[in-house]
Short mmCIF file of C-alpha atoms in Angstrom, two decimals:
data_model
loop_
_atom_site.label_atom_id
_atom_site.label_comp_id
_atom_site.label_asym_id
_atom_site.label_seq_id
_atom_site.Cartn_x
_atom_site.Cartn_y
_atom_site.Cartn_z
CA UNK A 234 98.64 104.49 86.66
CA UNK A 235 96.36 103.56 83.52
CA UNK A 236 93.30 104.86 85.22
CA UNK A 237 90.06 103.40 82.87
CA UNK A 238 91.84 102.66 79.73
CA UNK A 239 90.32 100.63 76.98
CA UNK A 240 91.70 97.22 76.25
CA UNK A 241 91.69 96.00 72.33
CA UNK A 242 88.47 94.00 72.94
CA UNK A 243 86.72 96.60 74.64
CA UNK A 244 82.90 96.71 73.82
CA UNK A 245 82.36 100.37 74.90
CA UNK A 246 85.72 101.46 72.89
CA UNK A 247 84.77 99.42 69.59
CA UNK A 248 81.27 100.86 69.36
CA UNK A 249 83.00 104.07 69.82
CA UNK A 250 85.05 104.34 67.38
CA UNK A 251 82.18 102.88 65.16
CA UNK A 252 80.10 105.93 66.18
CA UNK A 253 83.06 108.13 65.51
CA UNK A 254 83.51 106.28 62.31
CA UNK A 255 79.72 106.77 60.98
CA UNK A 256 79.43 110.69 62.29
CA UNK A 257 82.64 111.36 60.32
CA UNK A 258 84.73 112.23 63.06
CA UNK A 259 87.22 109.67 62.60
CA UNK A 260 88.44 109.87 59.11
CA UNK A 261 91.25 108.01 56.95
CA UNK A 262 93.50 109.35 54.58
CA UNK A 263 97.00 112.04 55.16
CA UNK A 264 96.58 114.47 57.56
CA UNK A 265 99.11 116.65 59.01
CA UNK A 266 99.27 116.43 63.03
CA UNK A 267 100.38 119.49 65.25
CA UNK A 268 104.22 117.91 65.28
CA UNK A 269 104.49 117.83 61.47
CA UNK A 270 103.69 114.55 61.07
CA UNK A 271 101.52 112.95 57.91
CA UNK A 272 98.66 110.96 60.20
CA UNK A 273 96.94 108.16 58.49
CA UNK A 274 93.86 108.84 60.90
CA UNK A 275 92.64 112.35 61.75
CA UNK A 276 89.77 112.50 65.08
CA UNK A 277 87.87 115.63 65.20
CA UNK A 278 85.78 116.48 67.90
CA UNK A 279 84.30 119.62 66.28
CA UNK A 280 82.10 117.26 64.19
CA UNK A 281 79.85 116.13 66.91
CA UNK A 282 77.88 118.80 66.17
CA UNK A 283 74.50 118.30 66.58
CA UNK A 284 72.24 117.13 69.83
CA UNK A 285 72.04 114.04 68.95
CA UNK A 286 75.29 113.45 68.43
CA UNK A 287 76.41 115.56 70.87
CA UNK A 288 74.49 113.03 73.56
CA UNK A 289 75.66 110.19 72.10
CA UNK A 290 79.44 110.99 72.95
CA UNK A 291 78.25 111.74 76.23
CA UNK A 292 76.91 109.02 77.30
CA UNK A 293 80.47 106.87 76.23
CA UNK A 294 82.45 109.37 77.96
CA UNK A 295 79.80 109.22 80.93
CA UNK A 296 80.07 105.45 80.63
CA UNK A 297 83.86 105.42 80.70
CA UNK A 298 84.22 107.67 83.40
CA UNK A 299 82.19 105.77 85.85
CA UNK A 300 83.22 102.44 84.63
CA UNK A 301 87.11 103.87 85.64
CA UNK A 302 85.99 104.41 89.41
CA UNK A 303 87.95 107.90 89.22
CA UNK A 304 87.11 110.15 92.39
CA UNK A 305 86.29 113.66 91.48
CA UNK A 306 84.42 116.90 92.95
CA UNK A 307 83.57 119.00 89.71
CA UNK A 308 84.36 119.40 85.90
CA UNK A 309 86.79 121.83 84.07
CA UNK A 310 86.29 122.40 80.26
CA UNK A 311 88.95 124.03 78.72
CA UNK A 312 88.58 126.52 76.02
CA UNK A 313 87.67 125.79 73.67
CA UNK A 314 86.55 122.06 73.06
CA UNK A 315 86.57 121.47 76.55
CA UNK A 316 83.36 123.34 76.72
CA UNK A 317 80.87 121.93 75.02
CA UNK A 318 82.45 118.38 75.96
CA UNK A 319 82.41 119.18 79.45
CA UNK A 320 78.69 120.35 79.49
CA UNK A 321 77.51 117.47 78.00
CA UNK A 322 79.07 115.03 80.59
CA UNK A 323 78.15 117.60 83.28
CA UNK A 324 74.31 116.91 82.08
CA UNK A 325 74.95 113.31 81.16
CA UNK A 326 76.17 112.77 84.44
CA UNK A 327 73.56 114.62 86.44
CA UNK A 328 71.18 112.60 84.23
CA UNK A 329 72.57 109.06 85.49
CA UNK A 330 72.24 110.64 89.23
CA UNK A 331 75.96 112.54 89.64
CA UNK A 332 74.99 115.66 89.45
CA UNK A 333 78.64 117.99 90.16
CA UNK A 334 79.54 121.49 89.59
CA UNK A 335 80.88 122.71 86.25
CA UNK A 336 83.09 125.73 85.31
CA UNK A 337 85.10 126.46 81.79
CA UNK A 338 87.20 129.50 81.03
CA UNK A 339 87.56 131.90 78.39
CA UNK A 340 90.77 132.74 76.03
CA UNK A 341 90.71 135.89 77.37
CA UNK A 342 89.39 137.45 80.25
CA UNK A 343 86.44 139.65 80.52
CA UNK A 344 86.93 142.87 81.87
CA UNK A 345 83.16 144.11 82.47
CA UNK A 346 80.21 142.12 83.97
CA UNK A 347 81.55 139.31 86.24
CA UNK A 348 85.36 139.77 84.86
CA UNK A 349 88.03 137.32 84.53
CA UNK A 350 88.63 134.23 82.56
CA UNK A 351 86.86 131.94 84.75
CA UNK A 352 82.70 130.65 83.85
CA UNK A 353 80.45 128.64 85.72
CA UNK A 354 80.51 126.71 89.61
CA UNK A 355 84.20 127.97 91.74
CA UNK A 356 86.54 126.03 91.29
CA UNK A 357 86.76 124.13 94.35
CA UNK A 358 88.53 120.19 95.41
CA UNK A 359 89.53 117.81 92.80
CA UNK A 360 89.00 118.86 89.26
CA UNK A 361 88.48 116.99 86.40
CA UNK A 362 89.25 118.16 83.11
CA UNK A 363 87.53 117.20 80.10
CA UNK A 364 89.07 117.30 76.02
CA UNK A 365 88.86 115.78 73.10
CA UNK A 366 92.64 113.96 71.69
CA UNK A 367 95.76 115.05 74.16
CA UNK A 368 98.17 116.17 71.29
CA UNK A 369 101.06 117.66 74.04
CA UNK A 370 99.54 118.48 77.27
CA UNK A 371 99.48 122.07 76.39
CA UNK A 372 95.66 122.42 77.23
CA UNK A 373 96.02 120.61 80.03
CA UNK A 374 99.55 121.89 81.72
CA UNK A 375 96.80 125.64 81.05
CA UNK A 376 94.34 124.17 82.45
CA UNK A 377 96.05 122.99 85.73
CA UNK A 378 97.74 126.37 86.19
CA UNK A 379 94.21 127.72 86.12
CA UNK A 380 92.71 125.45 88.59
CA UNK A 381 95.67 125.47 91.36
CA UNK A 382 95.46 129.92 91.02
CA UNK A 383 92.26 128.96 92.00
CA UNK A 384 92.71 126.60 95.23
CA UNK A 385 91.79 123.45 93.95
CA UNK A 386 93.61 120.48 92.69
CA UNK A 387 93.67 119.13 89.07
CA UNK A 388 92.92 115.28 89.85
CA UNK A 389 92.17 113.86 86.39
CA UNK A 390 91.90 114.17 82.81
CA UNK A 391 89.31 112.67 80.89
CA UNK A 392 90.09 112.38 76.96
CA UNK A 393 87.70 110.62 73.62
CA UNK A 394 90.56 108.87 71.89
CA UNK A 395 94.54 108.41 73.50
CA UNK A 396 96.44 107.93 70.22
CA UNK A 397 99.11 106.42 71.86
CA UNK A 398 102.38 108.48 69.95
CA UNK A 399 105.05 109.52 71.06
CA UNK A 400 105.24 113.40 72.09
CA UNK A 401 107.90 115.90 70.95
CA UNK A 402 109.97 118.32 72.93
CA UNK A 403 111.71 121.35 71.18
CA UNK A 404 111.11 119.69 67.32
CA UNK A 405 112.32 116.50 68.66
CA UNK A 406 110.49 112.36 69.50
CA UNK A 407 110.59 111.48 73.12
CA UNK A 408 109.64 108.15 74.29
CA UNK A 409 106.24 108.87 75.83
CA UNK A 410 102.97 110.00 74.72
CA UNK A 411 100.98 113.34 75.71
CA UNK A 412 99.16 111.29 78.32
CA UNK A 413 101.80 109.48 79.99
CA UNK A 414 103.48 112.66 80.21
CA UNK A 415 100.61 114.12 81.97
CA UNK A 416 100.43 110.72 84.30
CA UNK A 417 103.87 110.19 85.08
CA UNK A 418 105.05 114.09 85.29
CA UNK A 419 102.27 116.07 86.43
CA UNK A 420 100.51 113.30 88.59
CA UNK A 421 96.79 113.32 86.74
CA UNK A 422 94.65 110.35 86.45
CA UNK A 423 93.57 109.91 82.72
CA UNK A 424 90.94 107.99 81.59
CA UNK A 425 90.04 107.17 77.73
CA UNK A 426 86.97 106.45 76.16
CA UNK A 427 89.05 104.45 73.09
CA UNK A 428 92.78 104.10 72.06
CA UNK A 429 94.44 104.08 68.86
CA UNK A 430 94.97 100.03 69.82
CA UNK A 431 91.44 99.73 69.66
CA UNK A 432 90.82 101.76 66.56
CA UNK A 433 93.42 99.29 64.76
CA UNK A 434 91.07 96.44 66.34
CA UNK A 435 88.13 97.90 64.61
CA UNK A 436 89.88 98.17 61.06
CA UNK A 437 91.13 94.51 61.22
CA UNK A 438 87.42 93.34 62.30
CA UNK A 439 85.87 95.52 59.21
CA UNK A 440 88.76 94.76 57.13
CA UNK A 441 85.92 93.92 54.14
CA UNK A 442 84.35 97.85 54.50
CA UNK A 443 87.26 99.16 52.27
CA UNK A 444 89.17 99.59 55.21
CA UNK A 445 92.35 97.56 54.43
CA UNK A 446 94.58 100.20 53.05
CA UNK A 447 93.45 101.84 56.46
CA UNK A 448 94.19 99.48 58.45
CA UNK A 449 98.16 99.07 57.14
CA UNK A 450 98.73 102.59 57.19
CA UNK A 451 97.80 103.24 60.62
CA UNK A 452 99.70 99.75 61.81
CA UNK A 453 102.62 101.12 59.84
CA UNK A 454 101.97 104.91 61.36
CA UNK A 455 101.86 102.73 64.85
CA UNK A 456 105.10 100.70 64.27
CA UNK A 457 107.14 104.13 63.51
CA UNK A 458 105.46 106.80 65.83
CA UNK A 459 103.81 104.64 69.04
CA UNK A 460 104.72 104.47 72.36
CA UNK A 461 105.66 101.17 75.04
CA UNK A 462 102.48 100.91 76.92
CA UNK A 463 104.27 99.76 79.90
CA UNK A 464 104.14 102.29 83.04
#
C-alpha cells in the first residue's frame, strides 16, 4: 500500500526538494551510502538546523501527512533524528489543530530520575514514527520493538525523501527498497514527503542551474540501483 507518496509532478514534493536544495541538505557529487555504494546525491537531515528551517520542513512533512489521510494516535521519534523531526511535526501539527501525544527514546537508558529509555507522552494505540531517509529499516524494525514492549502498535512511518534503491541483506542487492520492506514485511503505512523520482524531475526542470551532470548521474545511479515501483 503506497500510503501518501509523491508522484513526479507533485507540487508539494518539487518545492521540497527545492528547499532541500537551497538549505544545502540535498547535495550532488560522490558520496558513500551505508551499503558501500558511491551515491550521486547525499540528503542530510542534520542540516535543517536552525528554526527557521527547522519549521519549514515541518510544515511539508505536516502537509504530507495530512494530505495522505493516514490514521494515527501519537508520534514516536527515534533516536536520534527522529527527535527533533518528530517535535517539530508534533508542534506543527498541534499548530494546524491536531494536537497528539509525543514520546522519543534514548540510546541508552537512564538509570536515575524517571529511568528507562523511553521520553515524553506513554506510548499508547497506533504509533507513528517519524525519520529522515529509510536506509534499511534498522531504525524502524528498533523502533517497533520499542513500541509493541510498550502495548501499542507501530501503524506508520513517516519519512523526508524515499530514495527508491534497492536494500541489501548480508552484503548482498535484493529487489526491494527499505520502505517496501517495511510495507510489505512488517505491515507499516509509509508516507513520503518527496522521492528520488521527483528529485530527478526537479534536475531535468533546472537542467540550465548547472545541474546536468547531476541530473545523468543520478538517472544512471537510478537505472543500476532502483527498485520496480509496482506493489
Amino acid at each position: 500500500m503506497q500510503t501518501g507518496t509523491a508522484s513526479g509532478s507533485d507540487a508539494l514534493a518539487q518545492d521540497f526538494v527545492q528547499f532541500a536544495v537551497e538549505c544545502g541538505v540535498l547535495r550532488f557529487g560522490e558520496f558513500k551510502t551505508k551499503a558501500g555504494r558511491l551515491s550521486p546525491y547525499f540528503f542530510n537531515a542534520g542540516l535543517f538546523d536552525d528554526g527557521a528551517k527547522l519549521g519549514r520542513l515541518a510544515q511539508f512533512y505536516a502537509q504530507r501527512l495530512l494530505a495522505s489521510g493516514m490514521q494515527f494516535d501519537m508520534i514516536f521519534g527515534p533516536a536520534y533524528k527522529g527527535i527533533p523531526l518528530g517535535t517539530a511535526l508534533t508542534v506543527e501539527l498541534a499548530r494546524l489543530g491536531h494536537n497528539v501525544p509525543f514520546a522519543y527514546n534514548r540510546k541508552e537508558a537512564k538509570d536515575h530520575g524517571e529511568g528507562g529509555s523511553l521520553v515524553g507522552a506513554p506510548l499508547q494505540g497506533r504509533v507513528l514514527i517519524v525519520d529522515d531517509v529509510m536506509s534499511a529499516g534498522t531504525a524502524v524494525r528498533e523502533s517497533i520493538a520499542l513500541i509493541q514492549a510498550a502495548g501499542a502498535t507501530a501503524h506508520g512511518v513517516v519519512i523526508a525523501l524515499d530514495r527508491q534503491e534497492k536494500a541489501t541483506e548480508g552484503g548482498q542487492d535484493v529487489n526491494h527498497s527499505a520502505v517496501q520492506f517495511v510495507r510489505r514485511q512488517l505491515g507499516l503505512e509509509v508516507c513520503a514527503i518527496a522521492r528520488l523520482d521527483d528529485l530527478m524531475g526537479y534536475l531535468a526542470q533546472h537542467s540550465v542551474a548547472g545541474l546536468q551532470d547531476a541530473a545523468q548521474q543520478v538517472r544512471a545511479y537510478r537505472d543500476r540501483y532502483g527498485v520496480d515501483e509496482q506493489d
